[in-house]
Amino acid sequence: QVRVMESGGGSVQPGGSLRLSCAASGFSFSRYRMSWYRQAPGKERESVAIIFTTGGTTIYADSVRGRFTISRDNAKNTVYLEMNSVKPEDTAVYYCNAHPTVFDWGQGTQVTVSS
């Protein structure tokens, strides 16, 4: 059974930092590109960062490039998102999943950026 479990969200002030983690199981993690997605209230879910299988290639949405860093540890079946210089518009529920093929979604982790 495929499972992804996101963690690390919380409330943070503008300009602050957070590190999200996602533990995956039930599929051959190292064979899949992984992505962090987010969904803000009233908006569609969007991919904000993608990492290729070995971690050597990453792709970022314009809105987060230069502030967020995606990484992975294939030995631990885990993908991370380092969020720096966060802005109020980063407020959303953050999810991880494979990309472009997606498995069942996890519960996500809420990130709230507010002063």
GROMACS .gro file of C-alpha atoms in nm:
model
  115
    1GLN     CA    1   0.000   0.000   0.000
    2VAL     CA    2   0.140   0.337  -0.103
    3ARG     CA    3   0.172   0.590   0.176
    4VAL     CA    4   0.322   0.936   0.202
    5MET     CA    5   0.337   1.119   0.533
    6GLU     CA    6   0.422   1.486   0.543
    7SER     CA    7   0.546   1.665   0.854
    8GLY     CA    8   0.722   1.978   0.970
    9GLY     CA    9   0.462   2.243   0.899
   10GLY     CA   10   0.357   2.513   1.141
   11SER     CA   11   0.322   2.886   1.190
   12VAL     CA   12   0.612   3.110   1.100
   13GLN     CA   13   0.666   3.482   1.059
   14PRO     CA   14   0.747   3.636   0.721
   15GLY     CA   15   1.117   3.596   0.649
   16GLY     CA   16   1.142   3.286   0.863
   17SER     CA   17   1.227   2.926   0.776
   18LEU     CA   18   1.073   2.581   0.793
   19ARG     CA   19   1.186   2.235   0.692
   20LEU     CA   20   0.926   1.990   0.568
   21SER     CA   21   0.977   1.614   0.550
   22CYS     CA   22   0.790   1.344   0.364
   23ALA     CA   23   0.831   0.974   0.439
   24ALA     CA   24   0.717   0.745   0.159
   25SER     CA   25   0.648   0.372   0.151
   26GLY     CA   26   0.484   0.109  -0.065
   27PHE     CA   27   0.657   0.190  -0.393
   28SER     CA   28   1.009   0.196  -0.537
   29PHE     CA   29   1.090   0.543  -0.412
   30SER     CA   30   1.430   0.576  -0.579
   31ARG     CA   31   1.276   0.513  -0.921
   32TYR     CA   32   1.037   0.807  -0.907
   33ARG     CA   33   1.074   1.179  -0.944
   34MET     CA   34   0.920   1.341  -0.640
   35SER     CA   35   0.752   1.676  -0.597
   36TRP     CA   36   0.628   1.905  -0.326
   37TYR     CA   37   0.287   2.043  -0.405
   38ARG     CA   38   0.082   2.303  -0.223
   39GLN     CA   39  -0.279   2.409  -0.214
   40ALA     CA   40  -0.381   2.746  -0.081
   41PRO     CA   41  -0.742   2.821   0.018
   42GLY     CA   42  -0.960   2.864  -0.289
   43LYS     CA   43  -0.681   2.765  -0.527
   44GLU     CA   44  -0.585   2.451  -0.716
   45ARG     CA   45  -0.302   2.230  -0.600
   46GLU     CA   46   0.026   2.320  -0.771
   47SER     CA   47   0.371   2.168  -0.792
   48VAL     CA   48   0.633   2.401  -0.644
   49ALA     CA   49   0.945   2.183  -0.654
   50ILE     CA   50   1.050   1.864  -0.834
   51ILE     CA   51   1.352   1.644  -0.779
   52PHE     CA   52   1.469   1.377  -1.017
   53THR     CA   53   1.549   1.023  -0.905
   54THR     CA   54   1.914   1.069  -0.806
   55GLY     CA   55   1.866   1.422  -0.676
   56GLY     CA   56   2.094   1.567  -0.939
   57THR     CA   57   1.824   1.772  -1.108
   58THR     CA   58   1.569   2.000  -0.945
   59ILE     CA   59   1.301   2.225  -1.090
   60TYR     CA   60   1.124   2.508  -0.907
   61ALA     CA   61   0.819   2.719  -0.967
   62ASP     CA   62   0.902   3.084  -1.026
   63SER     CA   63   0.723   3.175  -0.704
   64VAL     CA   64   0.968   2.980  -0.483
   65ARG     CA   65   1.291   2.968  -0.684
   66GLY     CA   66   1.584   3.094  -0.480
   67ARG     CA   67   1.397   3.054  -0.150
   68PHE     CA   68   1.300   2.684  -0.135
   69THR     CA   69   1.529   2.381  -0.174
   70ILE     CA   70   1.409   2.028  -0.241
   71SER     CA   71   1.627   1.730  -0.154
   72ARG     CA   72   1.589   1.356  -0.106
   73ASP     CA   73   1.747   1.065   0.077
   74ASN     CA   74   1.678   0.747  -0.119
   75ALA     CA   75   1.816   0.532   0.162
   76LYS     CA   76   1.545   0.669   0.390
   77ASN     CA   77   1.267   0.699   0.129
   78THR     CA   78   1.231   1.061   0.234
   79VAL     CA   79   1.204   1.391   0.050
   80TYR     CA   80   1.258   1.730   0.212
   81LEU     CA   81   1.165   2.090   0.144
   82GLU     CA   82   1.376   2.363   0.300
   83MET     CA   83   1.173   2.683   0.302
   84ASN     CA   84   1.358   3.011   0.360
   85SER     CA   85   1.251   3.375   0.342
   86VAL     CA   86   0.890   3.265   0.355
   87LYS     CA   87   0.613   3.502   0.253
   88PRO     CA   88   0.243   3.522   0.346
   89GLU     CA   89   0.159   3.390  -0.001
   90ASP     CA   90   0.340   3.066   0.088
   91THR     CA   91   0.055   2.986   0.327
   92ALA     CA   92  -0.095   2.655   0.211
   93VAL     CA   93  -0.124   2.286   0.283
   94TYR     CA   94   0.191   2.119   0.151
   95TYR     CA   95   0.187   1.768   0.007
   96CYS     CA   96   0.447   1.541  -0.142
   97ASN     CA   97   0.389   1.287  -0.416
   98ALA     CA   98   0.553   1.139  -0.719
   99HIS     CA   99   0.567   1.346  -1.037
  100PRO     CA  100   0.410   1.345  -1.289
  101THR     CA  101   0.243   1.018  -1.191
  102VAL     CA  102   0.078   1.063  -0.853
  103PHE     CA  103  -0.021   0.809  -0.593
  104ASP     CA  104  -0.285   0.851  -0.324
  105TRP     CA  105  -0.246   1.185  -0.149
  106GLY     CA  106  -0.143   1.209   0.213
  107GLN     CA  107  -0.292   1.442   0.471
  108GLY     CA  108  -0.044   1.718   0.397
  109THR     CA  109   0.110   1.958   0.644
  110GLN     CA  110  -0.020   2.310   0.704
  111VAL     CA  111   0.218   2.604   0.665
  112THR     CA  112   0.095   2.941   0.782
  113VAL     CA  113   0.305   3.254   0.728
  114SER     CA  114   0.180   3.547   0.927
  115SER     CA  115   0.306   3.823   1.148
   0.00000   0.00000   0.00000
